[in-house]
Amino acid sequence: MVYQEYFQIYLTTVIILNKMFIQKVLFTKKECLEILSKKGEFKNSKIKLKNEIPKPNIKYRNSKTSNINSNKVKDIILDKLSLIDNTIKSLPDNIDITRYDEGDFFIKHQDSSSDYPNRLKTLVIQLSNENYTGGILKVWENNNVPHISSTEIGNVIIFNSDYYHEVTKLVKGTRYVLVCWLTNDNFK
């Protein structure tokens, strides 16, 4: 019986890992609030265009970002991520919490580019309640129909960093998400 249960868990994990887009609720509301409590001062989010120095540009992105560097947060996240991907061994030093207020958005883009060639996977964790309208993360695995990410608190989305994705304009409320990019160094 134990072997059968182990095999079922293994098989489910293999199926999940073979997907290039993973979405699963892993975190409790309490854990999300604890992660969110580690945020610092929010500043205008920056983007990098064609070898330029990163800077705010509201034509492409309008949001606020706060960098967090907490080993406790990393431990919480790694423990939960092991439930869906046991090849992730660490998280990057640069972990952001992004805040979207009314009117904020991020146009369709890729996280991996010639400016960021080491980014393999994008990790997003939904930290806020569903008490907002708009601000939906859409991810295109190919150029057809996008995946529409759940707004449920604790939802984790992992996708290839070269996938196009966007955050639609937030119409009402506030959306908080944790975002980071995994490189080869973060995998076993």
PDB file of N, CA and C in Angstrom, residues 25-128:
ATOM      1  N   VAL A  25      -2.722  26.043  -5.708  1.00  0.00           N
ATOM      2  CA  VAL A  25      -2.790  26.769  -4.446  1.00  0.00           C
ATOM      3  C   VAL A  25      -1.951  26.001  -3.424  1.00  0.00           C
ATOM      4  N   LEU A  26      -0.887  26.631  -2.920  1.00  0.00           N
ATOM      5  CA  LEU A  26       0.020  25.989  -1.975  1.00  0.00           C
ATOM      6  C   LEU A  26       0.095  26.693  -0.626  1.00  0.00           C
ATOM      7  N   PHE A  27      -0.223  27.970  -0.592  1.00  0.00           N
ATOM      8  CA  PHE A  27      -0.012  28.757   0.616  1.00  0.00           C
ATOM      9  C   PHE A  27      -1.335  29.120   1.275  1.00  0.00           C
ATOM     10  N   THR A  28      -1.330  29.143   2.613  1.00  0.00           N
ATOM     11  CA  THR A  28      -2.516  29.560   3.363  1.00  0.00           C
ATOM     12  C   THR A  28      -2.565  31.090   3.394  1.00  0.00           C
ATOM     13  N   LYS A  29      -3.696  31.611   3.776  1.00  0.00           N
ATOM     14  CA  LYS A  29      -3.837  33.059   3.922  1.00  0.00           C
ATOM     15  C   LYS A  29      -2.837  33.579   4.964  1.00  0.00           C
ATOM     16  N   LYS A  30      -2.670  32.849   6.054  1.00  0.00           N
ATOM     17  CA  LYS A  30      -1.736  33.247   7.110  1.00  0.00           C
ATOM     18  C   LYS A  30      -0.308  33.325   6.560  1.00  0.00           C
ATOM     19  N   GLU A  31       0.112  32.332   5.766  1.00  0.00           N
ATOM     20  CA  GLU A  31       1.459  32.338   5.186  1.00  0.00           C
ATOM     21  C   GLU A  31       1.630  33.497   4.216  1.00  0.00           C
ATOM     22  N   CYS A  32       0.592  33.778   3.442  1.00  0.00           N
ATOM     23  CA  CYS A  32       0.664  34.898   2.490  1.00  0.00           C
ATOM     24  C   CYS A  32       0.794  36.226   3.226  1.00  0.00           C
ATOM     25  N   LEU A  33       0.055  36.376   4.308  1.00  0.00           N
ATOM     26  CA  LEU A  33       0.148  37.609   5.098  1.00  0.00           C
ATOM     27  C   LEU A  33       1.528  37.736   5.745  1.00  0.00           C
ATOM     28  N   GLU A  34       2.117  36.604   6.164  1.00  0.00           N
ATOM     29  CA  GLU A  34       3.457  36.642   6.741  1.00  0.00           C
ATOM     30  C   GLU A  34       4.486  37.066   5.691  1.00  0.00           C
ATOM     31  N   ILE A  35       4.370  36.517   4.487  1.00  0.00           N
ATOM     32  CA  ILE A  35       5.267  36.919   3.396  1.00  0.00           C
ATOM     33  C   ILE A  35       5.094  38.404   3.097  1.00  0.00           C
ATOM     34  N   LEU A  36       3.856  38.838   3.002  1.00  0.00           N
ATOM     35  CA  LEU A  36       3.550  40.235   2.691  1.00  0.00           C
ATOM     36  C   LEU A  36       4.070  41.183   3.778  1.00  0.00           C
ATOM     37  N   SER A  37       4.113  40.711   5.014  1.00  0.00           N
ATOM     38  CA  SER A  37       4.583  41.558   6.111  1.00  0.00           C
ATOM     39  C   SER A  37       6.075  41.890   5.990  1.00  0.00           C
ATOM     40  N   LYS A  38       6.802  41.164   5.162  1.00  0.00           N
ATOM     41  CA  LYS A  38       8.245  41.384   4.999  1.00  0.00           C
ATOM     42  C   LYS A  38       8.560  42.448   3.943  1.00  0.00           C
ATOM     43  N   LYS A  39       7.527  43.014   3.354  1.00  0.00           N
ATOM     44  CA  LYS A  39       7.750  44.015   2.309  1.00  0.00           C
ATOM     45  C   LYS A  39       8.390  45.273   2.892  1.00  0.00           C
ATOM     46  N   GLY A  40       9.133  45.954   2.049  1.00  0.00           N
ATOM     47  CA  GLY A  40       9.709  47.232   2.434  1.00  0.00           C
ATOM     48  C   GLY A  40       8.938  48.350   1.767  1.00  0.00           C
ATOM     49  N   GLU A  41       9.638  49.420   1.484  1.00  0.00           N
ATOM     50  CA  GLU A  41       9.030  50.570   0.813  1.00  0.00           C
ATOM     51  C   GLU A  41       8.777  50.218  -0.655  1.00  0.00           C
ATOM     52  N   PHE A  42       7.601  50.569  -1.141  1.00  0.00           N
ATOM     53  CA  PHE A  42       7.286  50.345  -2.549  1.00  0.00           C
ATOM     54  C   PHE A  42       7.787  51.516  -3.382  1.00  0.00           C
ATOM     55  N   LYS A  43       8.406  51.183  -4.507  1.00  0.00           N
ATOM     56  CA  LYS A  43       8.885  52.187  -5.458  1.00  0.00           C
ATOM     57  C   LYS A  43       8.320  51.853  -6.827  1.00  0.00           C
ATOM     58  N   ASN A  44       8.306  52.842  -7.724  1.00  0.00           N
ATOM     59  CA  ASN A  44       7.813  52.588  -9.076  1.00  0.00           C
ATOM     60  C   ASN A  44       8.596  51.445  -9.706  1.00  0.00           C
ATOM     61  N   SER A  45       7.866  50.472 -10.264  1.00  0.00           N
ATOM     62  CA  SER A  45       8.514  49.329 -10.905  1.00  0.00           C
ATOM     63  C   SER A  45       9.303  49.792 -12.110  1.00  0.00           C
ATOM     64  N   LYS A  46      10.412  49.107 -12.361  1.00  0.00           N
ATOM     65  CA  LYS A  46      11.283  49.458 -13.487  1.00  0.00           C
ATOM     66  C   LYS A  46      11.231  48.373 -14.544  1.00  0.00           C
ATOM     67  N   ILE A  47      11.537  48.754 -15.779  1.00  0.00           N
ATOM     68  CA  ILE A  47      11.709  47.784 -16.851  1.00  0.00           C
ATOM     69  C   ILE A  47      13.020  48.098 -17.556  1.00  0.00           C
ATOM     70  N   LYS A  48      13.539  47.109 -18.243  1.00  0.00           N
ATOM     71  CA  LYS A  48      14.786  47.279 -18.976  1.00  0.00           C
ATOM     72  C   LYS A  48      14.495  47.061 -20.449  1.00  0.00           C
ATOM     73  N   LEU A  49      14.807  48.053 -21.254  1.00  0.00           N
ATOM     74  CA  LEU A  49      14.594  47.973 -22.699  1.00  0.00           C
ATOM     75  C   LEU A  49      15.924  47.985 -23.430  1.00  0.00           C
ATOM     76  N   LYS A  50      16.180  46.988 -24.238  1.00  0.00           N
ATOM     77  CA  LYS A  50      17.334  46.928 -25.147  1.00  0.00           C
ATOM     78  C   LYS A  50      18.617  47.508 -24.581  1.00  0.00           C
ATOM     79  N   ASN A  51      19.173  46.834 -23.627  1.00  0.00           N
ATOM     80  CA  ASN A  51      20.469  47.193 -23.036  1.00  0.00           C
ATOM     81  C   ASN A  51      20.487  48.531 -22.303  1.00  0.00           C
ATOM     82  N   GLU A  52      19.325  49.072 -21.988  1.00  0.00           N
ATOM     83  CA  GLU A  52      19.270  50.308 -21.209  1.00  0.00           C
ATOM     84  C   GLU A  52      19.344  49.989 -19.721  1.00  0.00           C
ATOM     85  N   ILE A  53      19.595  50.989 -18.919  1.00  0.00           N
ATOM     86  CA  ILE A  53      19.529  50.849 -17.463  1.00  0.00           C
ATOM     87  C   ILE A  53      18.048  50.738 -17.090  1.00  0.00           C
ATOM     88  N   PRO A  54      17.692  49.798 -16.209  1.00  0.00           N
ATOM     89  CA  PRO A  54      16.281  49.684 -15.806  1.00  0.00           C
ATOM     90  C   PRO A  54      15.750  51.002 -15.243  1.00  0.00           C
ATOM     91  N   LYS A  55      14.535  51.365 -15.661  1.00  0.00           N
ATOM     92  CA  LYS A  55      13.912  52.590 -15.174  1.00  0.00           C
ATOM     93  C   LYS A  55      12.399  52.477 -15.311  1.00  0.00           C
ATOM     94  N   PRO A  56      11.653  53.285 -14.544  1.00  0.00           N
ATOM     95  CA  PRO A  56      10.194  53.271 -14.689  1.00  0.00           C
ATOM     96  C   PRO A  56       9.790  53.709 -16.099  1.00  0.00           C
ATOM     97  N   ASN A  57       8.770  53.090 -16.643  1.00  0.00           N
ATOM     98  CA  ASN A  57       8.247  53.462 -17.947  1.00  0.00           C
ATOM     99  C   ASN A  57       6.777  53.061 -17.981  1.00  0.00           C
ATOM    100  N   ILE A  58       5.881  54.016 -17.685  1.00  0.00           N
ATOM    101  CA  ILE A  58       4.459  53.686 -17.554  1.00  0.00           C
ATOM    102  C   ILE A  58       3.774  53.385 -18.880  1.00  0.00           C
ATOM    103  N   LYS A  59       4.494  53.505 -19.977  1.00  0.00           N
ATOM    104  CA  LYS A  59       3.936  53.070 -21.268  1.00  0.00           C
ATOM    105  C   LYS A  59       3.822  51.538 -21.298  1.00  0.00           C
ATOM    106  N   TYR A  60       4.756  50.865 -20.610  1.00  0.00           N
ATOM    107  CA  TYR A  60       4.814  49.409 -20.620  1.00  0.00           C
ATOM    108  C   TYR A  60       4.331  48.774 -19.322  1.00  0.00           C
ATOM    109  N   ARG A  61       4.587  49.482 -18.229  1.00  0.00           N
ATOM    110  CA  ARG A  61       4.292  48.902 -16.915  1.00  0.00           C
ATOM    111  C   ARG A  61       3.998  50.009 -15.925  1.00  0.00           C
ATOM    112  N   ASN A  62       2.916  49.819 -15.174  1.00  0.00           N
ATOM    113  CA  ASN A  62       2.597  50.748 -14.108  1.00  0.00           C
ATOM    114  C   ASN A  62       2.268  49.924 -12.872  1.00  0.00           C
ATOM    115  N   SER A  63       3.186  49.886 -11.923  1.00  0.00           N
ATOM    116  CA  SER A  63       3.007  49.149 -10.674  1.00  0.00           C
ATOM    117  C   SER A  63       4.091  49.614  -9.706  1.00  0.00           C
ATOM    118  N   LYS A  64       4.052  49.101  -8.503  1.00  0.00           N
ATOM    119  CA  LYS A  64       5.055  49.425  -7.485  1.00  0.00           C
ATOM    120  C   LYS A  64       5.710  48.119  -7.037  1.00  0.00           C
ATOM    121  N   THR A  65       7.011  48.191  -6.702  1.00  0.00           N
ATOM    122  CA  THR A  65       7.763  47.000  -6.325  1.00  0.00           C
ATOM    123  C   THR A  65       8.522  47.234  -5.029  1.00  0.00           C
ATOM    124  N   SER A  66       8.565  46.192  -4.205  1.00  0.00           N
ATOM    125  CA  SER A  66       9.341  46.197  -2.970  1.00  0.00           C
ATOM    126  C   SER A  66      10.181  44.929  -2.948  1.00  0.00           C
ATOM    127  N   ASN A  67      11.480  45.078  -2.744  1.00  0.00           N
ATOM    128  CA  ASN A  67      12.361  43.921  -2.682  1.00  0.00           C
ATOM    129  C   ASN A  67      12.371  43.367  -1.268  1.00  0.00           C
ATOM    130  N   ILE A  68      12.319  42.036  -1.153  1.00  0.00           N
ATOM    131  CA  ILE A  68      12.420  41.420   0.167  1.00  0.00           C
ATOM    132  C   ILE A  68      13.626  40.494   0.183  1.00  0.00           C
ATOM    133  N   ASN A  69      14.286  40.440   1.302  1.00  0.00           N
ATOM    134  CA  ASN A  69      15.419  39.529   1.475  1.00  0.00           C
ATOM    135  C   ASN A  69      15.286  38.925   2.860  1.00  0.00           C
ATOM    136  N   SER A  70      14.529  37.834   2.928  1.00  0.00           N
ATOM    137  CA  SER A  70      14.248  37.199   4.206  1.00  0.00           C
ATOM    138  C   SER A  70      14.447  35.696   4.072  1.00  0.00           C
ATOM    139  N   ASN A  71      15.349  35.163   4.864  1.00  0.00           N
ATOM    140  CA  ASN A  71      15.560  33.713   4.838  1.00  0.00           C
ATOM    141  C   ASN A  71      14.321  32.969   5.311  1.00  0.00           C
ATOM    142  N   LYS A  72      13.578  33.553   6.239  1.00  0.00           N
ATOM    143  CA  LYS A  72      12.351  32.915   6.719  1.00  0.00           C
ATOM    144  C   LYS A  72      11.343  32.781   5.577  1.00  0.00           C
ATOM    145  N   VAL A  73      11.196  33.831   4.781  1.00  0.00           N
ATOM    146  CA  VAL A  73      10.285  33.781   3.634  1.00  0.00           C
ATOM    147  C   VAL A  73      10.765  32.727   2.635  1.00  0.00           C
ATOM    148  N   LYS A  74      12.063  32.713   2.362  1.00  0.00           N
ATOM    149  CA  LYS A  74      12.614  31.718   1.433  1.00  0.00           C
ATOM    150  C   LYS A  74      12.349  30.301   1.922  1.00  0.00           C
ATOM    151  N   ASP A  75      12.509  30.073   3.229  1.00  0.00           N
ATOM    152  CA  ASP A  75      12.258  28.738   3.782  1.00  0.00           C
ATOM    153  C   ASP A  75      10.796  28.334   3.629  1.00  0.00           C
ATOM    154  N   ILE A  76       9.890  29.263   3.901  1.00  0.00           N
ATOM    155  CA  ILE A  76       8.452  28.987   3.750  1.00  0.00           C
ATOM    156  C   ILE A  76       8.151  28.610   2.303  1.00  0.00           C
ATOM    157  N   ILE A  77       8.687  29.390   1.373  1.00  0.00           N
ATOM    158  CA  ILE A  77       8.398  29.171  -0.043  1.00  0.00           C
ATOM    159  C   ILE A  77       9.015  27.860  -0.529  1.00  0.00           C
ATOM    160  N   LEU A  78      10.281  27.616  -0.211  1.00  0.00           N
ATOM    161  CA  LEU A  78      10.944  26.386  -0.673  1.00  0.00           C
ATOM    162  C   LEU A  78      10.253  25.139  -0.154  1.00  0.00           C
ATOM    163  N   ASP A  79       9.826  25.166   1.098  1.00  0.00           N
ATOM    164  CA  ASP A  79       9.131  24.028   1.679  1.00  0.00           C
ATOM    165  C   ASP A  79       7.880  23.688   0.873  1.00  0.00           C
ATOM    166  N   LYS A  80       7.116  24.702   0.502  1.00  0.00           N
ATOM    167  CA  LYS A  80       5.885  24.471  -0.258  1.00  0.00           C
ATOM    168  C   LYS A  80       6.165  24.096  -1.711  1.00  0.00           C
ATOM    169  N   LEU A  81       7.176  24.731  -2.308  1.00  0.00           N
ATOM    170  CA  LEU A  81       7.489  24.427  -3.706  1.00  0.00           C
ATOM    171  C   LEU A  81       7.909  22.975  -3.890  1.00  0.00           C
ATOM    172  N   SER A  82       8.505  22.382  -2.853  1.00  0.00           N
ATOM    173  CA  SER A  82       8.933  20.989  -2.954  1.00  0.00           C
ATOM    174  C   SER A  82       7.759  20.048  -3.188  1.00  0.00           C
ATOM    175  N   LEU A  83       6.546  20.498  -2.878  1.00  0.00           N
ATOM    176  CA  LEU A  83       5.356  19.682  -3.108  1.00  0.00           C
ATOM    177  C   LEU A  83       5.027  19.539  -4.595  1.00  0.00           C
ATOM    178  N   ILE A  84       5.479  20.503  -5.408  1.00  0.00           N
ATOM    179  CA  ILE A  84       5.190  20.410  -6.845  1.00  0.00           C
ATOM    180  C   ILE A  84       6.431  20.283  -7.703  1.00  0.00           C
ATOM    181  N   ASP A  85       7.602  20.643  -7.151  1.00  0.00           N
ATOM    182  CA  ASP A  85       8.836  20.532  -7.930  1.00  0.00           C
ATOM    183  C   ASP A  85      10.023  20.348  -6.985  1.00  0.00           C
ATOM    184  N   ASN A  86      10.472  19.110  -6.839  1.00  0.00           N
ATOM    185  CA  ASN A  86      11.565  18.847  -5.910  1.00  0.00           C
ATOM    186  C   ASN A  86      12.941  19.084  -6.531  1.00  0.00           C
ATOM    187  N   THR A  87      12.982  19.658  -7.724  1.00  0.00           N
ATOM    188  CA  THR A  87      14.273  20.000  -8.336  1.00  0.00           C
ATOM    189  C   THR A  87      14.716  21.414  -7.983  1.00  0.00           C
ATOM    190  N   ILE A  88      13.829  22.214  -7.388  1.00  0.00           N
ATOM    191  CA  ILE A  88      14.195  23.570  -6.970  1.00  0.00           C
ATOM    192  C   ILE A  88      14.918  23.469  -5.631  1.00  0.00           C
ATOM    193  N   LYS A  89      16.177  23.923  -5.588  1.00  0.00           N
ATOM    194  CA  LYS A  89      16.975  23.806  -4.361  1.00  0.00           C
ATOM    195  C   LYS A  89      17.126  25.131  -3.614  1.00  0.00           C
ATOM    196  N   SER A  90      16.897  26.239  -4.309  1.00  0.00           N
ATOM    197  CA  SER A  90      17.071  27.545  -3.671  1.00  0.00           C
ATOM    198  C   SER A  90      16.246  28.589  -4.418  1.00  0.00           C
ATOM    199  N   LEU A  91      16.175  29.748  -3.808  1.00  0.00           N
ATOM    200  CA  LEU A  91      15.516  30.883  -4.445  1.00  0.00           C
ATOM    201  C   LEU A  91      16.559  31.971  -4.678  1.00  0.00           C
ATOM    202  N   PRO A  92      16.335  32.828  -5.663  1.00  0.00           N
ATOM    203  CA  PRO A  92      17.308  33.897  -5.918  1.00  0.00           C
ATOM    204  C   PRO A  92      17.315  34.929  -4.800  1.00  0.00           C
ATOM    205  N   ASP A  93      18.372  35.710  -4.747  1.00  0.00           N
ATOM    206  CA  ASP A  93      18.447  36.785  -3.750  1.00  0.00           C
ATOM    207  C   ASP A  93      17.426  37.875  -4.034  1.00  0.00           C
ATOM    208  N   ASN A  94      17.147  38.098  -5.312  1.00  0.00           N
ATOM    209  CA  ASN A  94      16.221  39.156  -5.706  1.00  0.00           C
ATOM    210  C   ASN A  94      14.796  38.615  -5.778  1.00  0.00           C
ATOM    211  N   ILE A  95      14.026  38.877  -4.735  1.00  0.00           N
ATOM    212  CA  ILE A  95      12.612  38.498  -4.690  1.00  0.00           C
ATOM    213  C   ILE A  95      11.817  39.777  -4.488  1.00  0.00           C
ATOM    214  N   ASP A  96      10.816  39.962  -5.332  1.00  0.00           N
ATOM    215  CA  ASP A  96      10.018  41.188  -5.271  1.00  0.00           C
ATOM    216  C   ASP A  96       8.588  40.906  -4.840  1.00  0.00           C
ATOM    217  N   ILE A  97       8.012  41.867  -4.167  1.00  0.00           N
ATOM    218  CA  ILE A  97       6.565  41.908  -3.991  1.00  0.00           C
ATOM    219  C   ILE A  97       6.098  43.073  -4.855  1.00  0.00           C
ATOM    220  N   THR A  98       5.178  42.782  -5.745  1.00  0.00           N
ATOM    221  CA  THR A  98       4.653  43.808  -6.644  1.00  0.00           C
ATOM    222  C   THR A  98       3.239  44.152  -6.224  1.00  0.00           C
ATOM    223  N   ARG A  99       2.958  45.459  -6.198  1.00  0.00           N
ATOM    224  CA  ARG A  99       1.636  45.955  -5.855  1.00  0.00           C
ATOM    225  C   ARG A  99       1.029  46.620  -7.092  1.00  0.00           C
ATOM    226  N   TYR A 100      -0.170  46.195  -7.417  1.00  0.00           N
ATOM    227  CA  TYR A 100      -0.941  46.812  -8.494  1.00  0.00           C
ATOM    228  C   TYR A 100      -2.117  47.543  -7.864  1.00  0.00           C
ATOM    229  N   ASP A 101      -2.173  48.842  -8.096  1.00  0.00           N
ATOM    230  CA  ASP A 101      -3.293  49.656  -7.644  1.00  0.00           C
ATOM    231  C   ASP A 101      -4.209  49.929  -8.828  1.00  0.00           C
ATOM    232  N   GLU A 102      -5.318  50.583  -8.574  1.00  0.00           N
ATOM    233  CA  GLU A 102      -6.274  50.887  -9.650  1.00  0.00           C
ATOM    234  C   GLU A 102      -5.571  51.601 -10.802  1.00  0.00           C
ATOM    235  N   GLY A 103      -5.764  51.082 -12.010  1.00  0.00           N
ATOM    236  CA  GLY A 103      -5.156  51.655 -13.208  1.00  0.00           C
ATOM    237  C   GLY A 103      -3.821  51.035 -13.579  1.00  0.00           C
ATOM    238  N   ASP A 104      -3.221  50.236 -12.679  1.00  0.00           N
ATOM    239  CA  ASP A 104      -1.915  49.628 -12.954  1.00  0.00           C
ATOM    240  C   ASP A 104      -2.043  48.421 -13.882  1.00  0.00           C
ATOM    241  N   PHE A 105      -0.934  48.099 -14.570  1.00  0.00           N
ATOM    242  CA  PHE A 105      -0.918  47.029 -15.575  1.00  0.00           C
ATOM    243  C   PHE A 105       0.525  46.684 -15.904  1.00  0.00           C
ATOM    244  N   PHE A 106       0.701  45.626 -16.704  1.00  0.00           N
ATOM    245  CA  PHE A 106       2.007  45.278 -17.279  1.00  0.00           C
ATOM    246  C   PHE A 106       1.708  44.648 -18.628  1.00  0.00           C
ATOM    247  N   ILE A 107       2.134  45.306 -19.711  1.00  0.00           N
ATOM    248  CA  ILE A 107       1.791  44.836 -21.050  1.00  0.00           C
ATOM    249  C   ILE A 107       2.424  43.471 -21.336  1.00  0.00           C
ATOM    250  N   LYS A 108       1.959  42.825 -22.381  1.00  0.00           N
ATOM    251  CA  LYS A 108       2.441  41.507 -22.790  1.00  0.00           C
ATOM    252  C   LYS A 108       3.946  41.567 -23.043  1.00  0.00           C
ATOM    253  N   HIS A 109       4.691  40.653 -22.388  1.00  0.00           N
ATOM    254  CA  HIS A 109       6.147  40.675 -22.451  1.00  0.00           C
ATOM    255  C   HIS A 109       6.709  39.299 -22.079  1.00  0.00           C
ATOM    256  N   GLN A 110       8.014  39.162 -22.171  1.00  0.00           N
ATOM    257  CA  GLN A 110       8.734  37.979 -21.722  1.00  0.00           C
ATOM    258  C   GLN A 110       9.702  38.398 -20.617  1.00  0.00           C
ATOM    259  N   ASP A 111       9.949  37.502 -19.660  1.00  0.00           N
ATOM    260  CA  ASP A 111      10.912  37.806 -18.594  1.00  0.00           C
ATOM    261  C   ASP A 111      12.331  37.412 -18.979  1.00  0.00           C
ATOM    262  N   SER A 112      12.468  36.515 -19.929  1.00  0.00           N
ATOM    263  CA  SER A 112      13.781  36.094 -20.407  1.00  0.00           C
ATOM    264  C   SER A 112      14.036  36.777 -21.743  1.00  0.00           C
ATOM    265  N   SER A 113      15.204  37.383 -21.872  1.00  0.00           N
ATOM    266  CA  SER A 113      15.556  38.096 -23.102  1.00  0.00           C
ATOM    267  C   SER A 113      17.067  38.182 -23.189  1.00  0.00           C
ATOM    268  N   SER A 114      17.575  38.899 -24.172  1.00  0.00           N
ATOM    269  CA  SER A 114      19.027  39.073 -24.273  1.00  0.00           C
ATOM    270  C   SER A 114      19.576  39.829 -23.053  1.00  0.00           C
ATOM    271  N   ASP A 115      18.727  40.644 -22.415  1.00  0.00           N
ATOM    272  CA  ASP A 115      19.143  41.355 -21.201  1.00  0.00           C
ATOM    273  C   ASP A 115      19.120  40.450 -19.967  1.00  0.00           C
ATOM    274  N   TYR A 116      18.263  39.416 -19.985  1.00  0.00           N
ATOM    275  CA  TYR A 116      18.121  38.493 -18.864  1.00  0.00           C
ATOM    276  C   TYR A 116      18.143  37.047 -19.369  1.00  0.00           C
ATOM    277  N   PRO A 117      19.247  36.611 -19.983  1.00  0.00           N
ATOM    278  CA  PRO A 117      19.270  35.276 -20.598  1.00  0.00           C
ATOM    279  C   PRO A 117      19.266  34.119 -19.596  1.00  0.00           C
ATOM    280  N   ASN A 118      19.600  34.376 -18.326  1.00  0.00           N
ATOM    281  CA  ASN A 118      19.687  33.298 -17.334  1.00  0.00           C
ATOM    282  C   ASN A 118      18.354  32.921 -16.713  1.00  0.00           C
ATOM    283  N   ARG A 119      17.329  33.724 -16.926  1.00  0.00           N
ATOM    284  CA  ARG A 119      16.028  33.429 -16.331  1.00  0.00           C
ATOM    285  C   ARG A 119      15.404  32.217 -17.035  1.00  0.00           C
ATOM    286  N   LEU A 120      15.136  31.158 -16.261  1.00  0.00           N
ATOM    287  CA  LEU A 120      14.524  29.950 -16.817  1.00  0.00           C
ATOM    288  C   LEU A 120      13.040  29.859 -16.514  1.00  0.00           C
ATOM    289  N   LYS A 121      12.696  30.096 -15.246  1.00  0.00           N
ATOM    290  CA  LYS A 121      11.301  29.986 -14.799  1.00  0.00           C
ATOM    291  C   LYS A 121      10.913  31.253 -14.052  1.00  0.00           C
ATOM    292  N   THR A 122       9.682  31.644 -14.239  1.00  0.00           N
ATOM    293  CA  THR A 122       9.101  32.760 -13.503  1.00  0.00           C
ATOM    294  C   THR A 122       8.189  32.174 -12.433  1.00  0.00           C
ATOM    295  N   LEU A 123       8.353  32.641 -11.195  1.00  0.00           N
ATOM    296  CA  LEU A 123       7.543  32.185 -10.070  1.00  0.00           C
ATOM    297  C   LEU A 123       6.703  33.350  -9.581  1.00  0.00           C
ATOM    298  N   VAL A 124       5.392  33.135  -9.496  1.00  0.00           N
ATOM    299  CA  VAL A 124       4.456  34.160  -9.016  1.00  0.00           C
ATOM    300  C   VAL A 124       3.604  33.532  -7.916  1.00  0.00           C
ATOM    301  N   ILE A 125       3.477  34.231  -6.793  1.00  0.00           N
ATOM    302  CA  ILE A 125       2.607  33.773  -5.710  1.00  0.00           C
ATOM    303  C   ILE A 125       1.586  34.862  -5.427  1.00  0.00           C
ATOM    304  N   GLN A 126       0.324  34.496  -5.496  1.00  0.00           N
ATOM    305  CA  GLN A 126      -0.783  35.414  -5.238  1.00  0.00           C
ATOM    306  C   GLN A 126      -0.869  35.657  -3.731  1.00  0.00           C
ATOM    307  N   LEU A 127      -0.628  36.891  -3.292  1.00  0.00           N
ATOM    308  CA  LEU A 127      -0.595  37.208  -1.861  1.00  0.00           C
ATOM    309  C   LEU A 127      -1.840  37.915  -1.357  1.00  0.00           C
ATOM    310  N   SER A 128      -2.659  38.454  -2.246  1.00  0.00           N
ATOM    311  CA  SER A 128      -3.827  39.215  -1.788  1.00  0.00           C
ATOM    312  C   SER A 128      -5.108  38.428  -2.025  1.00  0.00           C
TER     313      SER A 128
END
